[in-house]
Amino acid sequence: IQITIPSSVKSIGECAFYGCSSLARISITSSVTKIGDNAFNKCSSLLQIIIPASLNIDEIGLNSNVQITRIWIKKMCWM
């Protein structure tokens, strides 16, 4: 499963995707300012997370049993 968090979402709760073994990729929009503890814990198929540069990488809610191979940090560009 691939998920893009919509811009209407401001936070991802604690254990929000806990144990979601079919989640492979998630893209988090810049509207998200907080990710709860263990939000992606035990997501055994999760390989890729795309986060905005504004989100602290320590706050992405990862823990054990995650096989992340890539974390992309998107920069915001202003014209």
mmCIF file of N, CA, C and O in Angstrom:
data_model
loop_
_atom_site.group_PDB
_atom_site.id
_atom_site.type_symbol
_atom_site.label_atom_id
_atom_site.label_comp_id
_atom_site.label_asym_id
_atom_site.label_seq_id
_atom_site.Cartn_x
_atom_site.Cartn_y
_atom_site.Cartn_z
ATOM 1 N N ILE A 1 0.851 -1.181 0.000
ATOM 2 C CA ILE A 1 0.000 0.000 0.000
ATOM 3 C C ILE A 1 0.892 1.239 0.000
ATOM 4 O O ILE A 1 1.889 1.291 0.704
ATOM 5 N N GLN A 2 0.484 2.240 -0.773
ATOM 6 C CA GLN A 2 1.144 3.546 -0.776
ATOM 7 C C GLN A 2 0.136 4.585 -0.303
ATOM 8 O O GLN A 2 -0.996 4.602 -0.781
ATOM 9 N N ILE A 3 0.558 5.407 0.632
ATOM 10 C CA ILE A 3 -0.343 6.410 1.208
ATOM 11 C C ILE A 3 0.296 7.787 1.112
ATOM 12 O O ILE A 3 1.487 7.945 1.375
ATOM 13 N N THR A 4 -0.524 8.774 0.745
ATOM 14 C CA THR A 4 -0.126 10.178 0.843
ATOM 15 C C THR A 4 -1.034 10.817 1.878
ATOM 16 O O THR A 4 -2.263 10.772 1.744
ATOM 17 N N ILE A 5 -0.444 11.378 2.895
ATOM 18 C CA ILE A 5 -1.229 12.053 3.936
ATOM 19 C C ILE A 5 -1.742 13.365 3.352
ATOM 20 O O ILE A 5 -0.960 14.172 2.857
ATOM 21 N N PRO A 6 -3.051 13.602 3.369
ATOM 22 C CA PRO A 6 -3.595 14.832 2.788
ATOM 23 C C PRO A 6 -3.193 16.087 3.566
ATOM 24 O O PRO A 6 -2.869 16.014 4.756
ATOM 25 N N SER A 7 -3.233 17.217 2.903
ATOM 26 C CA SER A 7 -2.807 18.479 3.519
ATOM 27 C C SER A 7 -3.741 18.935 4.641
ATOM 28 O O SER A 7 -3.380 19.814 5.414
ATOM 29 N N SER A 8 -4.896 18.333 4.761
ATOM 30 C CA SER A 8 -5.811 18.688 5.850
ATOM 31 C C SER A 8 -5.384 18.069 7.190
ATOM 32 O O SER A 8 -5.862 18.456 8.244
ATOM 33 N N VAL A 9 -4.453 17.127 7.145
ATOM 34 C CA VAL A 9 -3.981 16.450 8.359
ATOM 35 C C VAL A 9 -2.842 17.252 8.990
ATOM 36 O O VAL A 9 -1.878 17.605 8.319
ATOM 37 N N LYS A 10 -2.964 17.532 10.269
ATOM 38 C CA LYS A 10 -1.962 18.318 11.001
ATOM 39 C C LYS A 10 -1.031 17.449 11.836
ATOM 40 O O LYS A 10 0.103 17.828 12.114
ATOM 41 N N SER A 11 -1.503 16.286 12.262
ATOM 42 C CA SER A 11 -0.659 15.390 13.053
ATOM 43 C C SER A 11 -1.053 13.940 12.789
ATOM 44 O O SER A 11 -2.182 13.657 12.393
ATOM 45 N N ILE A 12 -0.101 13.061 13.018
ATOM 46 C CA ILE A 12 -0.332 11.619 12.912
ATOM 47 C C ILE A 12 -0.208 11.078 14.323
ATOM 48 O O ILE A 12 0.819 11.271 14.980
ATOM 49 N N GLY A 13 -1.247 10.445 14.786
ATOM 50 C CA GLY A 13 -1.316 10.028 16.176
ATOM 51 C C GLY A 13 -0.388 8.893 16.550
ATOM 52 O O GLY A 13 0.135 8.164 15.702
ATOM 53 N N GLU A 14 -0.201 8.735 17.845
ATOM 54 C CA GLU A 14 0.603 7.657 18.401
ATOM 55 C C GLU A 14 0.056 6.316 17.917
ATOM 56 O O GLU A 14 -1.161 6.078 17.952
ATOM 57 N N CYS A 15 0.925 5.474 17.405
ATOM 58 C CA CYS A 15 0.578 4.126 16.931
ATOM 59 C C CYS A 15 -0.426 4.128 15.768
ATOM 60 O O CYS A 15 -1.111 3.135 15.540
ATOM 61 N N ALA A 16 -0.514 5.219 15.021
ATOM 62 C CA ALA A 16 -1.511 5.362 13.961
ATOM 63 C C ALA A 16 -1.458 4.243 12.923
ATOM 64 O O ALA A 16 -2.498 3.764 12.476
ATOM 65 N N PHE A 17 -0.281 3.821 12.533
ATOM 66 C CA PHE A 17 -0.132 2.764 11.539
ATOM 67 C C PHE A 17 0.509 1.517 12.148
ATOM 68 O O PHE A 17 1.003 0.660 11.428
ATOM 69 N N TYR A 18 0.496 1.424 13.453
ATOM 70 C CA TYR A 18 1.140 0.322 14.176
ATOM 71 C C TYR A 18 0.719 -1.028 13.603
ATOM 72 O O TYR A 18 -0.469 -1.321 13.475
ATOM 73 N N GLY A 19 1.701 -1.822 13.215
ATOM 74 C CA GLY A 19 1.420 -3.177 12.738
ATOM 75 C C GLY A 19 0.806 -3.266 11.357
ATOM 76 O O GLY A 19 0.356 -4.334 10.955
ATOM 77 N N CYS A 20 0.780 -2.181 10.609
ATOM 78 C CA CYS A 20 0.210 -2.192 9.257
ATOM 79 C C CYS A 20 1.232 -2.853 8.319
ATOM 80 O O CYS A 20 2.057 -2.190 7.697
ATOM 81 N N SER A 21 1.171 -4.148 8.231
ATOM 82 C CA SER A 21 2.192 -4.910 7.515
ATOM 83 C C SER A 21 2.147 -4.722 6.002
ATOM 84 O O SER A 21 3.101 -5.067 5.313
ATOM 85 N N SER A 22 1.082 -4.162 5.459
ATOM 86 C CA SER A 22 1.004 -3.955 4.009
ATOM 87 C C SER A 22 1.433 -2.553 3.577
ATOM 88 O O SER A 22 1.535 -2.282 2.383
ATOM 89 N N LEU A 23 1.727 -1.676 4.519
ATOM 90 C CA LEU A 23 2.169 -0.326 4.188
ATOM 91 C C LEU A 23 3.605 -0.357 3.681
ATOM 92 O O LEU A 23 4.518 -0.761 4.402
ATOM 93 N N ALA A 24 3.813 0.059 2.416
ATOM 94 C CA ALA A 24 5.140 0.018 1.811
ATOM 95 C C ALA A 24 5.763 1.405 1.638
ATOM 96 O O ALA A 24 6.968 1.562 1.713
ATOM 97 N N ARG A 25 4.911 2.404 1.414
ATOM 98 C CA ARG A 25 5.424 3.754 1.138
ATOM 99 C C ARG A 25 4.444 4.776 1.695
ATOM 100 O O ARG A 25 3.240 4.621 1.534
ATOM 101 N N ILE A 26 4.973 5.823 2.327
ATOM 102 C CA ILE A 26 4.116 6.889 2.824
ATOM 103 C C ILE A 26 4.753 8.235 2.513
ATOM 104 O O ILE A 26 5.960 8.417 2.669
ATOM 105 N N SER A 27 3.934 9.147 2.041
ATOM 106 C CA SER A 27 4.368 10.510 1.751
ATOM 107 C C SER A 27 3.629 11.441 2.709
ATOM 108 O O SER A 27 2.396 11.437 2.766
ATOM 109 N N ILE A 28 4.400 12.204 3.465
ATOM 110 C CA ILE A 28 3.831 13.084 4.488
ATOM 111 C C ILE A 28 3.937 14.520 3.997
ATOM 112 O O ILE A 28 5.023 14.986 3.655
ATOM 113 N N THR A 29 2.819 15.211 3.967
ATOM 114 C CA THR A 29 2.785 16.583 3.474
ATOM 115 C C THR A 29 3.284 17.567 4.528
ATOM 116 O O THR A 29 3.373 17.243 5.707
ATOM 117 N N SER A 30 3.594 18.771 4.078
ATOM 118 C CA SER A 30 4.158 19.792 4.975
ATOM 119 C C SER A 30 3.161 20.285 6.015
ATOM 120 O O SER A 30 3.550 20.969 6.962
ATOM 121 N N SER A 31 1.886 19.934 5.888
ATOM 122 C CA SER A 31 0.903 20.336 6.896
ATOM 123 C C SER A 31 1.097 19.576 8.205
ATOM 124 O O SER A 31 0.703 20.038 9.267
ATOM 125 N N VAL A 32 1.733 18.405 8.147
ATOM 126 C CA VAL A 32 1.956 17.590 9.346
ATOM 127 C C VAL A 32 3.119 18.175 10.141
ATOM 128 O O VAL A 32 4.214 18.345 9.624
ATOM 129 N N THR A 33 2.853 18.488 11.393
ATOM 130 C CA THR A 33 3.882 19.076 12.254
ATOM 131 C C THR A 33 4.301 18.149 13.387
ATOM 132 O O THR A 33 5.283 18.415 14.064
ATOM 133 N N LYS A 34 3.545 17.070 13.586
ATOM 134 C CA LYS A 34 3.875 16.143 14.680
ATOM 135 C C LYS A 34 3.472 14.734 14.281
ATOM 136 O O LYS A 34 2.424 14.520 13.688
ATOM 137 N N ILE A 35 4.354 13.804 14.623
ATOM 138 C CA ILE A 35 4.061 12.385 14.427
ATOM 139 C C ILE A 35 4.238 11.696 15.769
ATOM 140 O O ILE A 35 5.286 11.806 16.407
ATOM 141 N N GLY A 36 3.206 11.015 16.208
ATOM 142 C CA GLY A 36 3.217 10.382 17.527
ATOM 143 C C GLY A 36 4.187 9.222 17.632
ATOM 144 O O GLY A 36 4.601 8.628 16.633
ATOM 145 N N ASP A 37 4.521 8.886 18.861
ATOM 146 C CA ASP A 37 5.420 7.767 19.139
ATOM 147 C C ASP A 37 4.901 6.489 18.490
ATOM 148 O O ASP A 37 3.694 6.215 18.501
ATOM 149 N N ASN A 38 5.825 5.730 17.941
ATOM 150 C CA ASN A 38 5.509 4.420 17.369
ATOM 151 C C ASN A 38 4.476 4.451 16.258
ATOM 152 O O ASN A 38 3.812 3.453 15.994
ATOM 153 N N ALA A 39 4.326 5.583 15.592
ATOM 154 C CA ALA A 39 3.324 5.710 14.529
ATOM 155 C C ALA A 39 3.514 4.672 13.435
ATOM 156 O O ALA A 39 2.540 4.207 12.841
ATOM 157 N N PHE A 40 4.758 4.289 13.171
ATOM 158 C CA PHE A 40 5.032 3.314 12.113
ATOM 159 C C PHE A 40 5.710 2.058 12.653
ATOM 160 O O PHE A 40 6.307 1.292 11.905
ATOM 161 N N ASN A 41 5.597 1.832 13.945
ATOM 162 C CA ASN A 41 6.208 0.659 14.557
ATOM 163 C C ASN A 41 5.589 -0.619 14.005
ATOM 164 O O ASN A 41 4.383 -0.708 13.814
ATOM 165 N N LYS A 42 6.438 -1.608 13.738
ATOM 166 C CA LYS A 42 6.026 -2.926 13.248
ATOM 167 C C LYS A 42 5.329 -2.877 11.894
ATOM 168 O O LYS A 42 4.523 -3.742 11.576
ATOM 169 N N CYS A 43 5.653 -1.872 11.091
ATOM 170 C CA CYS A 43 5.198 -1.827 9.699
ATOM 171 C C CYS A 43 6.268 -2.557 8.886
ATOM 172 O O CYS A 43 7.164 -1.945 8.310
ATOM 173 N N SER A 44 6.184 -3.847 8.856
ATOM 174 C CA SER A 44 7.263 -4.684 8.358
ATOM 175 C C SER A 44 7.556 -4.533 6.867
ATOM 176 O O SER A 44 8.639 -4.893 6.419
ATOM 177 N N SER A 45 6.628 -3.992 6.082
ATOM 178 C CA SER A 45 6.851 -3.798 4.646
ATOM 179 C C SER A 45 7.235 -2.372 4.291
ATOM 180 O O SER A 45 7.462 -2.067 3.119
ATOM 181 N N LEU A 46 7.290 -1.488 5.282
ATOM 182 C CA LEU A 46 7.575 -0.078 5.022
ATOM 183 C C LEU A 46 9.018 0.103 4.572
ATOM 184 O O LEU A 46 9.948 -0.181 5.311
ATOM 185 N N LEU A 47 9.179 0.560 3.329
ATOM 186 C CA LEU A 47 10.506 0.735 2.749
ATOM 187 C C LEU A 47 10.861 2.192 2.495
ATOM 188 O O LEU A 47 12.028 2.532 2.401
ATOM 189 N N GLN A 48 9.855 3.045 2.354
ATOM 190 C CA GLN A 48 10.139 4.422 1.950
ATOM 191 C C GLN A 48 9.202 5.403 2.655
ATOM 192 O O GLN A 48 7.998 5.187 2.718
ATOM 193 N N ILE A 49 9.806 6.474 3.166
ATOM 194 C CA ILE A 49 9.050 7.573 3.780
ATOM 195 C C ILE A 49 9.518 8.861 3.120
ATOM 196 O O ILE A 49 10.718 9.096 2.996
ATOM 197 N N ILE A 50 8.560 9.673 2.704
ATOM 198 C CA ILE A 50 8.873 10.992 2.152
ATOM 199 C C ILE A 50 8.324 12.014 3.136
ATOM 200 O O ILE A 50 7.132 12.026 3.431
ATOM 201 N N ILE A 51 9.235 12.845 3.675
ATOM 202 C CA ILE A 51 8.820 13.834 4.668
ATOM 203 C C ILE A 51 9.249 15.227 4.224
ATOM 204 O O ILE A 51 10.227 15.378 3.502
ATOM 205 N N PRO A 52 8.516 16.254 4.670
ATOM 206 C CA PRO A 52 8.937 17.621 4.355
ATOM 207 C C PRO A 52 10.160 18.009 5.184
ATOM 208 O O PRO A 52 10.381 17.476 6.280
ATOM 209 N N ALA A 53 10.968 18.899 4.671
ATOM 210 C CA ALA A 53 12.173 19.353 5.373
ATOM 211 C C ALA A 53 11.835 20.007 6.711
ATOM 212 O O ALA A 53 12.667 20.034 7.611
ATOM 213 N N SER A 54 10.622 20.506 6.848
ATOM 214 C CA SER A 54 10.222 21.190 8.075
ATOM 215 C C SER A 54 9.988 20.233 9.248
ATOM 216 O O SER A 54 9.908 20.658 10.398
ATOM 217 N N LEU A 55 9.896 18.935 8.982
ATOM 218 C CA LEU A 55 9.632 17.960 10.032
ATOM 219 C C LEU A 55 10.942 17.367 10.526
ATOM 220 O O LEU A 55 11.758 16.885 9.751
ATOM 221 N N ASN A 56 11.144 17.414 11.819
ATOM 222 C CA ASN A 56 12.360 16.873 12.426
ATOM 223 C C ASN A 56 12.392 15.364 12.235
ATOM 224 O O ASN A 56 11.444 14.668 12.581
ATOM 225 N N ILE A 57 13.478 14.849 11.688
ATOM 226 C CA ILE A 57 13.575 13.417 11.411
ATOM 227 C C ILE A 57 13.457 12.567 12.671
ATOM 228 O O ILE A 57 13.045 11.415 12.619
ATOM 229 N N ASP A 58 13.773 13.135 13.829
ATOM 230 C CA ASP A 58 13.615 12.409 15.088
ATOM 231 C C ASP A 58 12.146 12.227 15.452
ATOM 232 O O ASP A 58 11.829 11.484 16.368
ATOM 233 N N GLU A 59 11.270 12.907 14.740
ATOM 234 C CA GLU A 59 9.856 12.887 15.090
ATOM 235 C C GLU A 59 9.014 12.059 14.136
ATOM 236 O O GLU A 59 7.804 12.220 14.088
ATOM 237 N N ILE A 60 9.619 11.165 13.370
ATOM 238 C CA ILE A 60 8.819 10.440 12.389
ATOM 239 C C ILE A 60 8.221 9.138 12.905
ATOM 240 O O ILE A 60 7.602 8.400 12.162
ATOM 241 N N GLY A 61 8.370 8.847 14.169
ATOM 242 C CA GLY A 61 7.645 7.742 14.796
ATOM 243 C C GLY A 61 8.088 6.359 14.371
ATOM 244 O O GLY A 61 7.273 5.453 14.301
ATOM 245 N N LEU A 62 9.369 6.174 14.091
ATOM 246 C CA LEU A 62 9.869 4.853 13.725
ATOM 247 C C LEU A 62 10.335 4.117 14.967
ATOM 248 O O LEU A 62 10.781 4.707 15.924
ATOM 249 N N ASN A 63 10.246 2.813 14.893
ATOM 250 C CA ASN A 63 10.745 1.985 15.979
ATOM 251 C C ASN A 63 11.132 0.633 15.398
ATOM 252 O O ASN A 63 11.471 0.550 14.231
ATOM 253 N N SER A 64 11.044 -0.399 16.147
ATOM 254 C CA SER A 64 11.510 -1.718 15.708
ATOM 255 C C SER A 64 10.682 -2.303 14.566
ATOM 256 O O SER A 64 9.569 -1.870 14.290
ATOM 257 N N ASN A 65 11.245 -3.280 13.910
ATOM 258 C CA ASN A 65 10.595 -4.056 12.855
ATOM 259 C C ASN A 65 10.246 -3.231 11.627
ATOM 260 O O ASN A 65 9.265 -3.502 10.945
ATOM 261 N N VAL A 66 11.034 -2.233 11.335
ATOM 262 C CA VAL A 66 10.824 -1.423 10.134
ATOM 263 C C VAL A 66 12.045 -1.616 9.244
ATOM 264 O O VAL A 66 13.177 -1.523 9.702
ATOM 265 N N GLN A 67 11.809 -1.866 7.973
ATOM 266 C CA GLN A 67 12.884 -2.177 7.030
ATOM 267 C C GLN A 67 13.145 -1.009 6.077
ATOM 268 O O GLN A 67 13.353 -1.207 4.889
ATOM 269 N N ILE A 68 13.131 0.208 6.563
ATOM 270 C CA ILE A 68 13.298 1.393 5.728
ATOM 271 C C ILE A 68 14.575 1.304 4.894
ATOM 272 O O ILE A 68 15.648 1.022 5.418
ATOM 273 N N THR A 69 14.433 1.542 3.594
ATOM 274 C CA THR A 69 15.605 1.600 2.727
ATOM 275 C C THR A 69 15.856 3.017 2.235
ATOM 276 O O THR A 69 16.940 3.328 1.769
ATOM 277 N N ARG A 70 14.841 3.884 2.345
ATOM 278 C CA ARG A 70 15.009 5.250 1.849
ATOM 279 C C ARG A 70 14.086 6.202 2.605
ATOM 280 O O ARG A 70 12.914 5.935 2.776
ATOM 281 N N ILE A 71 14.658 7.314 3.057
ATOM 282 C CA ILE A 71 13.873 8.417 3.598
ATOM 283 C C ILE A 71 14.186 9.624 2.739
ATOM 284 O O ILE A 71 15.344 10.030 2.641
ATOM 285 N N TRP A 72 13.202 10.159 2.079
ATOM 286 C CA TRP A 72 13.367 11.348 1.247
ATOM 287 C C TRP A 72 12.911 12.552 2.045
ATOM 288 O O TRP A 72 11.849 12.540 2.660
ATOM 289 N N ILE A 73 13.699 13.593 2.012
ATOM 290 C CA ILE A 73 13.311 14.846 2.667
ATOM 291 C C ILE A 73 13.087 15.881 1.581
ATOM 292 O O ILE A 73 14.005 16.240 0.856
ATOM 293 N N LYS A 74 11.831 16.303 1.449
ATOM 294 C CA LYS A 74 11.482 17.261 0.408
ATOM 295 C C LYS A 74 11.686 18.682 0.918
ATOM 296 O O LYS A 74 11.230 19.040 1.990
ATOM 297 N N LYS A 75 12.391 19.476 0.112
ATOM 298 C CA LYS A 75 12.556 20.890 0.432
ATOM 299 C C LYS A 75 11.418 21.664 -0.180
ATOM 300 O O LYS A 75 10.934 21.344 -1.256
ATOM 301 N N MET A 76 11.019 22.698 0.493
ATOM 302 C CA MET A 76 9.987 23.580 -0.050
ATOM 303 C C MET A 76 10.663 24.637 -0.906
ATOM 304 O O MET A 76 11.681 25.199 -0.509
ATOM 305 N N CYS A 77 10.124 24.874 -2.050
ATOM 306 C CA CYS A 77 10.675 25.889 -2.961
ATOM 307 C C CYS A 77 9.683 27.040 -3.085
ATOM 308 O O CYS A 77 8.501 26.818 -3.273
ATOM 309 N N TRP A 78 10.179 28.216 -2.979
ATOM 310 C CA TRP A 78 9.332 29.412 -3.093
ATOM 311 C C TRP A 78 9.763 30.193 -4.328
ATOM 312 O O TRP A 78 10.929 30.327 -4.608
ATOM 313 N N MET A 79 8.814 30.660 -5.058
ATOM 314 C CA MET A 79 9.112 31.452 -6.258
ATOM 315 C C MET A 79 8.634 32.870 -6.092
ATOM 316 O O MET A 79 7.758 33.167 -5.420
#
